[in-house]
mmCIF file of C-alpha atoms in Angstrom:
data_model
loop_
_atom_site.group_PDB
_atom_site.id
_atom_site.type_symbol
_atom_site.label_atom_id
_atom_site.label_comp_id
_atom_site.label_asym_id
_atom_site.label_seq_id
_atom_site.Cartn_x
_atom_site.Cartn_y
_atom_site.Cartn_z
ATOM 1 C CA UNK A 122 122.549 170.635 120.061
ATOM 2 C CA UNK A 123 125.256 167.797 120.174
ATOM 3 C CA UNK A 124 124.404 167.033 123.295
ATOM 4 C CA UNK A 125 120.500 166.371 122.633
ATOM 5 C CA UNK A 126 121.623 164.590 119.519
ATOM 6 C CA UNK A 127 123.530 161.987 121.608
ATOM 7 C CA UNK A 128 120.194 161.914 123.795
ATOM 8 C CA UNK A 129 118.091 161.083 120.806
ATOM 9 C CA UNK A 130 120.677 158.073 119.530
ATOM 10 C CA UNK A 131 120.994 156.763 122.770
ATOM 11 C CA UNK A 132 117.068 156.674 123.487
ATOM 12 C CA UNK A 133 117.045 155.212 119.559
ATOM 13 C CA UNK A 134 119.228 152.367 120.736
ATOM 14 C CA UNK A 135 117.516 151.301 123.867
ATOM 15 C CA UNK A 136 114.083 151.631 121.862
ATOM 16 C CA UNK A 137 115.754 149.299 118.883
ATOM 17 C CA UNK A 138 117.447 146.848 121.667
ATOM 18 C CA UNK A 139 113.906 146.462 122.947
ATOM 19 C CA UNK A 140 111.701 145.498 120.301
ATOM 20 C CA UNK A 141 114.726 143.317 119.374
ATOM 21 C CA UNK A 142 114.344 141.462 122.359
ATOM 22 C CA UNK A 143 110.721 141.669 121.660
ATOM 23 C CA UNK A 144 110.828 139.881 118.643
ATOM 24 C CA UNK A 145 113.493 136.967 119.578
ATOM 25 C CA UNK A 146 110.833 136.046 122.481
ATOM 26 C CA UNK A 147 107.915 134.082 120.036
ATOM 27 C CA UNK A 148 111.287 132.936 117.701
ATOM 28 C CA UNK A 149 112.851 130.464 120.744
ATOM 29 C CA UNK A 150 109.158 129.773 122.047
ATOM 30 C CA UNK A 151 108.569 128.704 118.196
ATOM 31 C CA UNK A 152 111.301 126.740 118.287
ATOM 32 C CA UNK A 153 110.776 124.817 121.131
ATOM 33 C CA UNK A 154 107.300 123.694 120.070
ATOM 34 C CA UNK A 155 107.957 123.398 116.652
ATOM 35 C CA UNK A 156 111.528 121.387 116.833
ATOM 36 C CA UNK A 157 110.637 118.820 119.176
ATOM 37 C CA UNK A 158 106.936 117.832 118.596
ATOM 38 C CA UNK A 159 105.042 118.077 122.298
ATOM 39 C CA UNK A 160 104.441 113.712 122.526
ATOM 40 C CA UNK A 161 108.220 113.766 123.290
ATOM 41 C CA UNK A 162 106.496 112.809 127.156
ATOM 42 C CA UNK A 163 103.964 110.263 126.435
ATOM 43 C CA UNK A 164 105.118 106.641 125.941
ATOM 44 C CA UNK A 165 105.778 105.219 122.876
ATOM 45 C CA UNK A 166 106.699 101.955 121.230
ATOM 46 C CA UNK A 167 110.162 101.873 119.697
ATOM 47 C CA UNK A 168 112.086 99.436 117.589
ATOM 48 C CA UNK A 169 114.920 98.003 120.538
ATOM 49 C CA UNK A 170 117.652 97.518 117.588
ATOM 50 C CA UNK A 171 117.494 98.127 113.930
ATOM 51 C CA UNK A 172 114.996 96.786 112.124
ATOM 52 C CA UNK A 173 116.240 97.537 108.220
ATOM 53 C CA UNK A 174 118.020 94.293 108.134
ATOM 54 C CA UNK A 175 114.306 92.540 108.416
ATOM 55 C CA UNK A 176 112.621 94.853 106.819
ATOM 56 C CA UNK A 177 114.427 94.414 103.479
ATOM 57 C CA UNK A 178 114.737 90.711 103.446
ATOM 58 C CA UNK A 179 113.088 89.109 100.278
ATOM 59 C CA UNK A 180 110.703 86.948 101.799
ATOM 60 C CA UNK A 181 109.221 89.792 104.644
ATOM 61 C CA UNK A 182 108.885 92.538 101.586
ATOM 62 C CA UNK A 183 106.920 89.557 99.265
ATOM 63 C CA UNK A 184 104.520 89.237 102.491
ATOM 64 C CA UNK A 185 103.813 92.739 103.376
ATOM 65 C CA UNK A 186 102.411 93.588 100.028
ATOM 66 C CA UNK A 187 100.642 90.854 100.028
ATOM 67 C CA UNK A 188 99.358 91.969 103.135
ATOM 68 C CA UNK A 189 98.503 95.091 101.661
ATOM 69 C CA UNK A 190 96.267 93.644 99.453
ATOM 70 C CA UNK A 191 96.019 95.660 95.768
ATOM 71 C CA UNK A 192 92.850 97.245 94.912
ATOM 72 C CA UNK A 193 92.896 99.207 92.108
ATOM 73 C CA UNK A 194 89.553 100.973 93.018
ATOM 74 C CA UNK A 195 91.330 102.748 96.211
ATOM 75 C CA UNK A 196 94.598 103.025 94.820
ATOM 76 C CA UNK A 197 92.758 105.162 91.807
ATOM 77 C CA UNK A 198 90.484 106.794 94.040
ATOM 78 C CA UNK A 199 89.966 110.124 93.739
ATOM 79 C CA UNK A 200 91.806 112.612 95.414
ATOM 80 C CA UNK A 201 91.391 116.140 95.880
ATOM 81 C CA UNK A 202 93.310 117.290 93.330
ATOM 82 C CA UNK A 203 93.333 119.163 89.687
ATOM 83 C CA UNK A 204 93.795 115.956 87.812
ATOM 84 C CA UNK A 205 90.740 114.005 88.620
ATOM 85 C CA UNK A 206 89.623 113.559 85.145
ATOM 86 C CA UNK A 207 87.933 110.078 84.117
ATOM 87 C CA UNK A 208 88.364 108.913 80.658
ATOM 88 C CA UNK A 209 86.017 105.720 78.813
ATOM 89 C CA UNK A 210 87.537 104.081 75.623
ATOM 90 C CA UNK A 211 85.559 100.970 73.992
ATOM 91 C CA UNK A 212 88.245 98.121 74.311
ATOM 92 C CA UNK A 213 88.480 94.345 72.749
ATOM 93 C CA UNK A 214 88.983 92.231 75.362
ATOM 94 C CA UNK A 215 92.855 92.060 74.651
ATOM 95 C CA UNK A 216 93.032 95.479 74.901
ATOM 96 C CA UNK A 217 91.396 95.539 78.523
ATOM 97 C CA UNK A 218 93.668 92.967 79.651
ATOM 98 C CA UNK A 219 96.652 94.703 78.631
ATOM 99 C CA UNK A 220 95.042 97.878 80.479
ATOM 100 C CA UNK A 221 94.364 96.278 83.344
ATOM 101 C CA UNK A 222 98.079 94.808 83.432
ATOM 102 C CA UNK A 223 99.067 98.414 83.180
ATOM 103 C CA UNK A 224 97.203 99.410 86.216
ATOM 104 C CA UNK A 225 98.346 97.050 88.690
ATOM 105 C CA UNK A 226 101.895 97.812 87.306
ATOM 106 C CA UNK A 227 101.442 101.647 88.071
ATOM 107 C CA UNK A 228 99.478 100.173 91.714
ATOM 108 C CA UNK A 229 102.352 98.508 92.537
ATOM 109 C CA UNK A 230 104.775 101.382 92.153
ATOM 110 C CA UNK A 231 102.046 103.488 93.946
ATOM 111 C CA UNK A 232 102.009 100.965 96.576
ATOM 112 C CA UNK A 233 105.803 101.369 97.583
ATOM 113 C CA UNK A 234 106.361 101.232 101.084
ATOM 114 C CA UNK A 235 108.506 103.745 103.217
ATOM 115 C CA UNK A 236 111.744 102.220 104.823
ATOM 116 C CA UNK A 237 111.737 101.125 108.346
ATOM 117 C CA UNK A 238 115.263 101.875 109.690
ATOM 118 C CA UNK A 239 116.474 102.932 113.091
ATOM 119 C CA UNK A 240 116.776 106.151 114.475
ATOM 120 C CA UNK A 241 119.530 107.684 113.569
ATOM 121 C CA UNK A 242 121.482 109.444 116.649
ATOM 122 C CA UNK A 243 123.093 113.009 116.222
ATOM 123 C CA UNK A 244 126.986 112.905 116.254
ATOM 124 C CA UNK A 245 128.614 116.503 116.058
ATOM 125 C CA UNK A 246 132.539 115.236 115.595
ATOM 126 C CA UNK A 247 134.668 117.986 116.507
ATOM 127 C CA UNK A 248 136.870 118.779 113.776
ATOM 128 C CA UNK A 249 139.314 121.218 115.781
ATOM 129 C CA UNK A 250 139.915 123.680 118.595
ATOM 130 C CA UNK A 251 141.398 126.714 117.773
ATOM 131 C CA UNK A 252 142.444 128.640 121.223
ATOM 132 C CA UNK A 253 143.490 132.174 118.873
ATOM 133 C CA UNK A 254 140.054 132.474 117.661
ATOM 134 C CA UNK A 255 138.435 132.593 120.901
ATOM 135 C CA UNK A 256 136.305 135.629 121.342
ATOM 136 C CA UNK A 257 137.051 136.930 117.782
ATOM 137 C CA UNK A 258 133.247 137.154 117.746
ATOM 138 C CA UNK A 259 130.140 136.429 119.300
ATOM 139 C CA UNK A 260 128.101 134.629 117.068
ATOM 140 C CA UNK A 261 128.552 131.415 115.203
ATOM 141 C CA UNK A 262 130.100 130.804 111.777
ATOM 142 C CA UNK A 263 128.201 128.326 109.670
ATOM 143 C CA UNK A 264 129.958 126.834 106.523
ATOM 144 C CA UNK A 265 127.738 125.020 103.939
ATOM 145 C CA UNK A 266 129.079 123.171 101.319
ATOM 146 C CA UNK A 267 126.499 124.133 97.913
ATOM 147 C CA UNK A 268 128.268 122.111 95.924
ATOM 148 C CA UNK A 269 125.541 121.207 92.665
ATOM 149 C CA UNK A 270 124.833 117.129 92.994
ATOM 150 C CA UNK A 271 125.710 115.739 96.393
ATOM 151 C CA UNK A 272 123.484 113.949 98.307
ATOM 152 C CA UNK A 273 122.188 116.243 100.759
ATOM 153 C CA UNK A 274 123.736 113.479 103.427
ATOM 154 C CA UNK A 275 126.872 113.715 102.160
ATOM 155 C CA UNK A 276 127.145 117.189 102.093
ATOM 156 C CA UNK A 277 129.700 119.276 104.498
ATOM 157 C CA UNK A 278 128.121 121.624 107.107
ATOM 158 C CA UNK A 279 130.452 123.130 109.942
ATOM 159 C CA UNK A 280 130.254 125.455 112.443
ATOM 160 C CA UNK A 281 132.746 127.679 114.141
ATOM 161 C CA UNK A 282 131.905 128.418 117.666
ATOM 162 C CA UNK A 283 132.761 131.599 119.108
ATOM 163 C CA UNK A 284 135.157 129.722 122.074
ATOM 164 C CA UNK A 285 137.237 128.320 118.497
ATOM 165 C CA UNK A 286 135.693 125.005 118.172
ATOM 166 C CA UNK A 287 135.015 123.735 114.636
ATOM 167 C CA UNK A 288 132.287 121.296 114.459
ATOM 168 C CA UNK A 289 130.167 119.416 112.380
ATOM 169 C CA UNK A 290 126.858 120.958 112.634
ATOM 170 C CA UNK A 291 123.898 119.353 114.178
ATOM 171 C CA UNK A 292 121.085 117.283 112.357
ATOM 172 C CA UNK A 293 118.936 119.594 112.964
ATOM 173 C CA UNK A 294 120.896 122.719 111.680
ATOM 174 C CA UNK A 295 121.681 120.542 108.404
ATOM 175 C CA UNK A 296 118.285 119.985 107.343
ATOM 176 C CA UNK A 297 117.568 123.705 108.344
ATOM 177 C CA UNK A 298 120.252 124.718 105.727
ATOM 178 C CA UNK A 299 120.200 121.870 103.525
ATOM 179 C CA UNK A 300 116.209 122.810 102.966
ATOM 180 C CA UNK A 301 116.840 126.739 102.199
ATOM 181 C CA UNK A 302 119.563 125.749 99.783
ATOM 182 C CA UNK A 303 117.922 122.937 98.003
ATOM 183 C CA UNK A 304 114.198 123.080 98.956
ATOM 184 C CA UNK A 305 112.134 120.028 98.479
ATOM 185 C CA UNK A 306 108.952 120.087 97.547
ATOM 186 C CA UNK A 307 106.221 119.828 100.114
ATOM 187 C CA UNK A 308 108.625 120.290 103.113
ATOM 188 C CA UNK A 309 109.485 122.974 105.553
ATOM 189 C CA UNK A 310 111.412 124.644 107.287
ATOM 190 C CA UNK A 311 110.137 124.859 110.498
ATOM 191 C CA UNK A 312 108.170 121.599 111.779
ATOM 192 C CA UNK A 313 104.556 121.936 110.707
ATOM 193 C CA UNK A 314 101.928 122.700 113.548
ATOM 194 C CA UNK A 315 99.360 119.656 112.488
ATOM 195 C CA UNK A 316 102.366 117.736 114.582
ATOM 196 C CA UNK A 317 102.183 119.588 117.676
ATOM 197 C CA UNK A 318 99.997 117.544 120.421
ATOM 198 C CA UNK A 319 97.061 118.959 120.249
ATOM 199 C CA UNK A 320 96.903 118.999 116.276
ATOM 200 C CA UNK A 321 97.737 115.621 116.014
ATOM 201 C CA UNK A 322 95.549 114.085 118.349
ATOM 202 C CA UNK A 323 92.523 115.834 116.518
ATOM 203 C CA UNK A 324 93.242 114.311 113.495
ATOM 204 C CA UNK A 325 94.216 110.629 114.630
ATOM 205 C CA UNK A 326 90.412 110.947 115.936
ATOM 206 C CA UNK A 327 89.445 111.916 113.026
ATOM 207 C CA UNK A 328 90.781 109.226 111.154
ATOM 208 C CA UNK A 329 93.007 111.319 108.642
ATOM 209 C CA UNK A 330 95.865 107.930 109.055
ATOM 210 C CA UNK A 331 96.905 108.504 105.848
ATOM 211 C CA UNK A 332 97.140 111.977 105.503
ATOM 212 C CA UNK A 333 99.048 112.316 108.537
ATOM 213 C CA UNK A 334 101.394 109.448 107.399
ATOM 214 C CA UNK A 335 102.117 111.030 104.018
ATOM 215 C CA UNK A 336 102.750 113.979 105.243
ATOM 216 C CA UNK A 337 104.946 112.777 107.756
ATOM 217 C CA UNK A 338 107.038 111.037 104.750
ATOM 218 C CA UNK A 339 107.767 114.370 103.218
ATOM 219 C CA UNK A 340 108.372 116.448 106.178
ATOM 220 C CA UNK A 341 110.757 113.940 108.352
ATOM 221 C CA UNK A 342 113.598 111.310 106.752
ATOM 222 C CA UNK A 343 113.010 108.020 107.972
ATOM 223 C CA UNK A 344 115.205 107.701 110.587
ATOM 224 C CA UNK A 345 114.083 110.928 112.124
ATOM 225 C CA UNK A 346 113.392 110.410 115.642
ATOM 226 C CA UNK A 347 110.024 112.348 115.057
ATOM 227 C CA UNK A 348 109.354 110.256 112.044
ATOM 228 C CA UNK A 349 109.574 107.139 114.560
ATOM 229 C CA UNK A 350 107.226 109.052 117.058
ATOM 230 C CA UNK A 351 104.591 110.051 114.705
ATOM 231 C CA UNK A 352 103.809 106.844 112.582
ATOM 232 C CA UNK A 353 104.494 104.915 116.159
ATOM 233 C CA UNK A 354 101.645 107.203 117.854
ATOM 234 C CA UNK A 355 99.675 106.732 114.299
ATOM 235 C CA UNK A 356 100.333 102.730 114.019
ATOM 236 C CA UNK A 357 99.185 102.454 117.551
ATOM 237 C CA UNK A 358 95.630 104.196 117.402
ATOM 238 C CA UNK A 359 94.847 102.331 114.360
ATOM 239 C CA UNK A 360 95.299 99.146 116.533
ATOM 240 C CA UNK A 361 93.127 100.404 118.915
ATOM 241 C CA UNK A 362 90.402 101.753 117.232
ATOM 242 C CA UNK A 363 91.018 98.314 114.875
ATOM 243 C CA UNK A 364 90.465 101.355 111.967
ATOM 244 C CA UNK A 365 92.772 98.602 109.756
ATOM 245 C CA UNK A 366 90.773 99.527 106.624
ATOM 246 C CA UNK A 367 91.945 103.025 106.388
ATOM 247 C CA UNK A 368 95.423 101.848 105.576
ATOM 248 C CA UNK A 369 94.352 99.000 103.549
ATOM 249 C CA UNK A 370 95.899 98.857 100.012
ATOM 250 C CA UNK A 371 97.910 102.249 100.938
ATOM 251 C CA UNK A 372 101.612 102.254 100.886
ATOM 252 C CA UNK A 373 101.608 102.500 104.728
ATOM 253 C CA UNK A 374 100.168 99.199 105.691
ATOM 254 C CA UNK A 375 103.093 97.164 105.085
ATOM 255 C CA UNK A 376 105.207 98.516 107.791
ATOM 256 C CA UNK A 377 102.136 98.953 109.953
ATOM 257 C CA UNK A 378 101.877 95.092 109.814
ATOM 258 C CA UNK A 379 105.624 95.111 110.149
ATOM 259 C CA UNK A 380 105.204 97.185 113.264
ATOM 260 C CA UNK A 381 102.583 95.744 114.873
ATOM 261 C CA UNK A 382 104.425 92.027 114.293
ATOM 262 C CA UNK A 383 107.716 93.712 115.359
ATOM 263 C CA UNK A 384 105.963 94.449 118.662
ATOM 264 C CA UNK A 385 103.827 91.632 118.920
ATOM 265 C CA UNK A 386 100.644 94.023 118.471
ATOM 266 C CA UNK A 387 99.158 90.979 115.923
ATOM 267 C CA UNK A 388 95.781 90.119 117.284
ATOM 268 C CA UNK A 389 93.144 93.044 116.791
ATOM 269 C CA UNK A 390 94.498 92.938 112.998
ATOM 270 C CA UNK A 391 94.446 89.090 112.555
ATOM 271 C CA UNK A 392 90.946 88.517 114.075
ATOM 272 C CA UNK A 393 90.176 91.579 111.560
ATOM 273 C CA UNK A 394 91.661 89.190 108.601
ATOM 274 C CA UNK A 395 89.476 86.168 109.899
ATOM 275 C CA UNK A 396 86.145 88.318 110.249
ATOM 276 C CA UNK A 397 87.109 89.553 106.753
ATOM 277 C CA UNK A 398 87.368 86.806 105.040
ATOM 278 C CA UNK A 399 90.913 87.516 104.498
ATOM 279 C CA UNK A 400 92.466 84.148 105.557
ATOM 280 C CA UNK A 401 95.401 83.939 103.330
ATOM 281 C CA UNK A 402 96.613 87.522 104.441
ATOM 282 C CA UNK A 403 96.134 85.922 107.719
ATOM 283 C CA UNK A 404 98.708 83.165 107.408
ATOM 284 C CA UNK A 405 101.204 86.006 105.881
ATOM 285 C CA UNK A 406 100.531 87.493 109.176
ATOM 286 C CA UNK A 407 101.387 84.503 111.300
ATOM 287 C CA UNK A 408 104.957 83.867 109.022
ATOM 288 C CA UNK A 409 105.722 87.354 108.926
ATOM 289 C CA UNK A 410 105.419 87.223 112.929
ATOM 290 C CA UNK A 411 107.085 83.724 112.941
ATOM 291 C CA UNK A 412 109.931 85.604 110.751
ATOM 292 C CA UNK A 413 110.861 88.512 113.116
ATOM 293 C CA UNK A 414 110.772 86.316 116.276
ATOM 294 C CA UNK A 415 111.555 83.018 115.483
ATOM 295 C CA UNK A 416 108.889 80.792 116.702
ATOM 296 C CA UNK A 417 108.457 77.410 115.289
ATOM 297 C CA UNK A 418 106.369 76.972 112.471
ATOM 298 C CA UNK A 419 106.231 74.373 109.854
ATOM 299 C CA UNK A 420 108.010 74.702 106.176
ATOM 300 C CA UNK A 421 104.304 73.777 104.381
ATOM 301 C CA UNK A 422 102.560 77.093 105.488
ATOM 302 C CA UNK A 423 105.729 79.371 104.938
ATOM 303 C CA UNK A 424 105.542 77.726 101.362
ATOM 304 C CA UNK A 425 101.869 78.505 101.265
ATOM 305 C CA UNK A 426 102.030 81.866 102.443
ATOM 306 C CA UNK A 427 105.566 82.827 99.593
ATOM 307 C CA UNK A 428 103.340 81.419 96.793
ATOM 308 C CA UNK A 429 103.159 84.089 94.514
ATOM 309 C CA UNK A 430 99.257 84.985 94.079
ATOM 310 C CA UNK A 431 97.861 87.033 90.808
ATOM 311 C CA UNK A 432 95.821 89.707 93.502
ATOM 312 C CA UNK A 433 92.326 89.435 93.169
ATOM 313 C CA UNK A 434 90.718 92.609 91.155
ATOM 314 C CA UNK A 435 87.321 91.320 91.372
ATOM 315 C CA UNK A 436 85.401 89.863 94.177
ATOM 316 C CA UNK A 437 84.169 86.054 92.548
ATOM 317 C CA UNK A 438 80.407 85.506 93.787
ATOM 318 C CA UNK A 439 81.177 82.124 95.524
ATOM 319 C CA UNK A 440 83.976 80.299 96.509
ATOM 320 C CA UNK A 441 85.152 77.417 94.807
ATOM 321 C CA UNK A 442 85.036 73.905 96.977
ATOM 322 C CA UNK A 443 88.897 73.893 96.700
ATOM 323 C CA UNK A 444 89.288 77.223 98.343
ATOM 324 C CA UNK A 445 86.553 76.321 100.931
ATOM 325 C CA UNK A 446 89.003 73.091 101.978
ATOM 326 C CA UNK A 447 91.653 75.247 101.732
ATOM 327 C CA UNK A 448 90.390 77.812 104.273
ATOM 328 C CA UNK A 449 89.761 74.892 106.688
ATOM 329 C CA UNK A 450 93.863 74.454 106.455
ATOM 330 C CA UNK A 451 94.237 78.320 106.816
ATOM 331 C CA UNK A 452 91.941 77.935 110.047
ATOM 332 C CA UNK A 453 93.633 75.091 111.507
ATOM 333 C CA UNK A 454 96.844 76.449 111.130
ATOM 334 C CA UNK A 455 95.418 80.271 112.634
ATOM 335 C CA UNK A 456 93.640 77.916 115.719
ATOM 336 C CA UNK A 457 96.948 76.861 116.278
ATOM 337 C CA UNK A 458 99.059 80.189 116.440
ATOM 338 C CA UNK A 459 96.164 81.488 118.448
ATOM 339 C CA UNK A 460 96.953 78.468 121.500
ATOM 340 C CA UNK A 461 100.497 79.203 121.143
ATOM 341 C CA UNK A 462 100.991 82.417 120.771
ATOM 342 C CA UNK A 463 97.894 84.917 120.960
ATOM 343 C CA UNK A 464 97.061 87.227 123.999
ATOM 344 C CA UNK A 465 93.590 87.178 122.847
ATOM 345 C CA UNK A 466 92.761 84.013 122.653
ATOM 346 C CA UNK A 467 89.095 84.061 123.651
ATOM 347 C CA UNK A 468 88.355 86.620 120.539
ATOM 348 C CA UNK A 469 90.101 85.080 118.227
ATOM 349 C CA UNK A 470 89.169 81.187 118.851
ATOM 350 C CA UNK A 471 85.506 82.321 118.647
ATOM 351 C CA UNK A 472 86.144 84.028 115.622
ATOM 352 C CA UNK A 473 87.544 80.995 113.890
ATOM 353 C CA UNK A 474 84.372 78.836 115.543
ATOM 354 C CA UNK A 475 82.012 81.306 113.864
ATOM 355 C CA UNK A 476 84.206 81.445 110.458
ATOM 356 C CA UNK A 477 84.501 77.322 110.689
ATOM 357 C CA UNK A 478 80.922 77.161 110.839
ATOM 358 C CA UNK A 479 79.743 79.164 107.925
ATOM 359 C CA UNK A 480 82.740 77.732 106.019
ATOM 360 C CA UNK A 481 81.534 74.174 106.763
ATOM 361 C CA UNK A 482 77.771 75.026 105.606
ATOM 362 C CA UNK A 483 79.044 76.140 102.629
ATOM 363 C CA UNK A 484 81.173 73.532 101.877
ATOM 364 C CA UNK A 485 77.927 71.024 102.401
ATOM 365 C CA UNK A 486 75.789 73.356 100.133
ATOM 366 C CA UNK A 487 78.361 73.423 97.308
ATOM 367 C CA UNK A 488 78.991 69.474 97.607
ATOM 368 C CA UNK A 489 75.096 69.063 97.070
ATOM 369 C CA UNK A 490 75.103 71.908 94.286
ATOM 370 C CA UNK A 491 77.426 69.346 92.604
ATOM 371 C CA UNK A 492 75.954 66.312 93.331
ATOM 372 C CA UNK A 493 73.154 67.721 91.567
ATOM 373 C CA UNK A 494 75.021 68.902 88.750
ATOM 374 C CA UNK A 495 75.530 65.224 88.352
ATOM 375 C CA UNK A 496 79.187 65.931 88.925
ATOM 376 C CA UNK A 497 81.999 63.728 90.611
#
C-alpha cells in the first residue's frame, strides 16, 4: 500500500511539473512580443542627442502652438464618451465674450503638448556582491520600496540575485512593480497588443493618429524607448500620407512639427500651410526650423513670426488689403527658404506661383472695391 502510494505522488509530481512547464511556455512567448514591440527591426528616425533643451525654450514652445492652430470646434468635438451633453443659455454679448475667453483658456490647457526628451538608457548599478549568499536560493529576491508619496522615479527597487548580487532592478521590472503597487489609470501591465506590428500598422492606415498617440502617452513615459518608436513610426506616416489635418489643433502636433523640423522632414507640411492658406503658420515653420539648425535668417521675420496673435475663432469672409500685402511678405520670405533650403523645390515654388496669383487678383479686386467705395 505504501509502496503504490509513493507511485501515485511521484506520477502526481511529474503530471504537476508538466502542465507547469506547460503554462510558462505562452508566459515568455508573451513576453517577448509584448515587452519589446515587433518594429524594433524596421528603421526609424531618432533624435541624435537630446532634444529637451530645444524643446522647452520660450520662443520654440510660443511657435508650436501657434502651429497648432486653436479651434475650439475640434478641441470640443465630441468624443465617444458619457459626457457628451450640449447645453444653450441666451447670453448678452458680454457674457459670450467672457464665455468664449473661458473656452480658449480650457483649449489651451487641453492643447498641452507631451515632452520631447531623450531616451532614457537602463542603468542597473550594482549595489553589492555578497559571495555567502550564493546559492541560498534559486529564484530572485525583489525589494520594493511602498513608501506613500514618492515619485514613482525616485522610488527604491532592488533585486537579489541568486549568485549574491544586489542590484538595482531594471526599467522594465520597475514599472512592472511600480504599476501593481500604484496603478495608474488607463495603463497596463503588460504592453498592449494594438502596439504589436501588425496592430499598429492597421490602424496608422486607418488613420486613428490620435488615438494611437494618446494612448501611447498613457501607456509609455516619455523617454521610453517604445514611446520614441511609436510616435516616430506615427509622425512619419502622417508625413507621408500628408494626413496633417488629423493632428491639427490636437496636443500632438506641436512636437510633430518639432519632429519633422528636428529631422528636416519640413516640406510636405509647409506646402500643406501654403495650399491652406495658412501662411503665417508657415513662417513659424521656417523659424522654428531656422531655430533647431541654425540657418541664417533675418531678425524682421523671427519678430513677425513671436508676435503674439489673438487665434482666429472664426473664419472672416475676405481678407483685408493689409493682410493680402502681408501674405505677399510671407510668400517672399517662404520663396526664399524654399531656394535655400527645400528638397522639394519644384512643389513648393509652384505652390507659391499658384498662391501669388490668386493673392494678387485679389488684391486688384479689393483695390477697385475701394476705389469705388470712394475710399483713399
Amino acid at each position: 500500500m505504501w509502496k503504490m502510494w509513493k507511485e501515485l505522488r511521484l506520477i502526481g509530481g511529474l503530471a504537476r511539473q508538466k502542465s507547469t512547464a506547460l503554462q510558462t511556455m505562452p508566459a515568455v512567448h508573451r513576453s517577448f512580443s509584448t515587452g519589446t514591440t515587433q518594429t524594433d527591426s524596421e528603421p526609424f528616425l531618432i533624435y541624435d542627442k537630446d532634444p529637451a533643451p530645444a524643446f522647452m525654450r520660450d520662443d520654440v514652445q510660443r511657435l508650436l502652438k501657434s502651429i497648432t492652430r486653436l479651434e475650439l470646434e475640434k478641441v470640443f468635438r465630441k468624443r465617444s464618451v458619457k459626457d457628451n451633453t450640449v447645453e444653450y443659455r441666451f447670453m448678452t454679448d458680454e457674457q459670450l465674450r467672457q464665455e468664449l475667453m473661458k473656452s480658449i483658456g480650457k483649449a489651451q490647457n487641453m492643447l498641452q503638448m507631451p515632452p520631447v526628451v531623450q531616451e532614457q538608457k537602463d542603468t542597473c548599478a550594482v549595489i553589492s556582491r555578497d559571495g555567502a549568499l550564493k546559492a541560498l536560493s534559486t529564484s530572485k529576491f525583489v525589494f520594493t520600496d511602498i513608501t506613500y508619496g514618492i515619485k514613482n522615479s525616485q522610488r527604491s527597487i532592488v533585486v537579489r540575485y541568486p549568485d549574491g548580487t544586489l542590484q538595482e532592478a531594471p526599467y522594465e521590472m520597475r514599472k512592472r512593480l511600480n504599476q501593481i503597487y500604484f496603478p495608474l489609470t488607463g495603463r497596463s501591465i503588460h504592453q498592449p497588443p494594438m502596439f504589436e506590428h501588425v496592430h499598429l500598422q492597421r490602424l496608422l492606415e486607418e488613420g486613428k493618429y490620435e488615438f494611437i498617440l494618446d494612448r501611447a502617452c498613457v501607456q509609455f513615459e516619455p523617454y521610453e524607448k517604445e514611446y520614441h518608436q511609436i510616435t516616430a513610426k506615427v509622425y512619419q506616416h502622417i508625413n507621408e500620407s500628408r494626413s496633417f489635418d488629423a493632428l491639427r489643433s490636437t496636443r500632438h502636433f506641436g512636437p510633430f512639427a518639432f519632429f519633422l523640423a528636428w529631422h528636416k522632414l519640413i516640406d510636405d507640411l509647409l506646402l500643406d500651410m501654403v495650399k491652406q492658406d495658412y501662411l503665417r503658420n508657415g513662417i513659424e515653420l521656417i523659424v522654428l526650423f531656422s531655430t533647431l539648425h541654425g540657418t541664417t535668417l533675418d531678425e524682421s521675420v523671427k519678430q513677425i513670426a513671436l508676435q503674439t496673435e489673438m487665434p482666429s475663432l472664426f473664419d472672416a469672409p475676405e481678407k483685408s488689403i493689409d493682410e493680402l500685402k502681408q501674405d505677399e511678405q510671407f510668400l517672399s520670405i517662404i520663396e526664399q527658404f524654399v531656394n535655400e533650403h527645400a528638397t522639394k523645390k519644384v512643389q513648393l515654388n509652384l505652390a507659391v506661383q499658384a498662391y501669388r496669383e490668386m493673392a494678387t487678383e485679389k488684391l486688384r479686386l479689393a483695390e477697385g472695391i475701394r476705389r469705388m467705395h470712394g475710399e483713399s
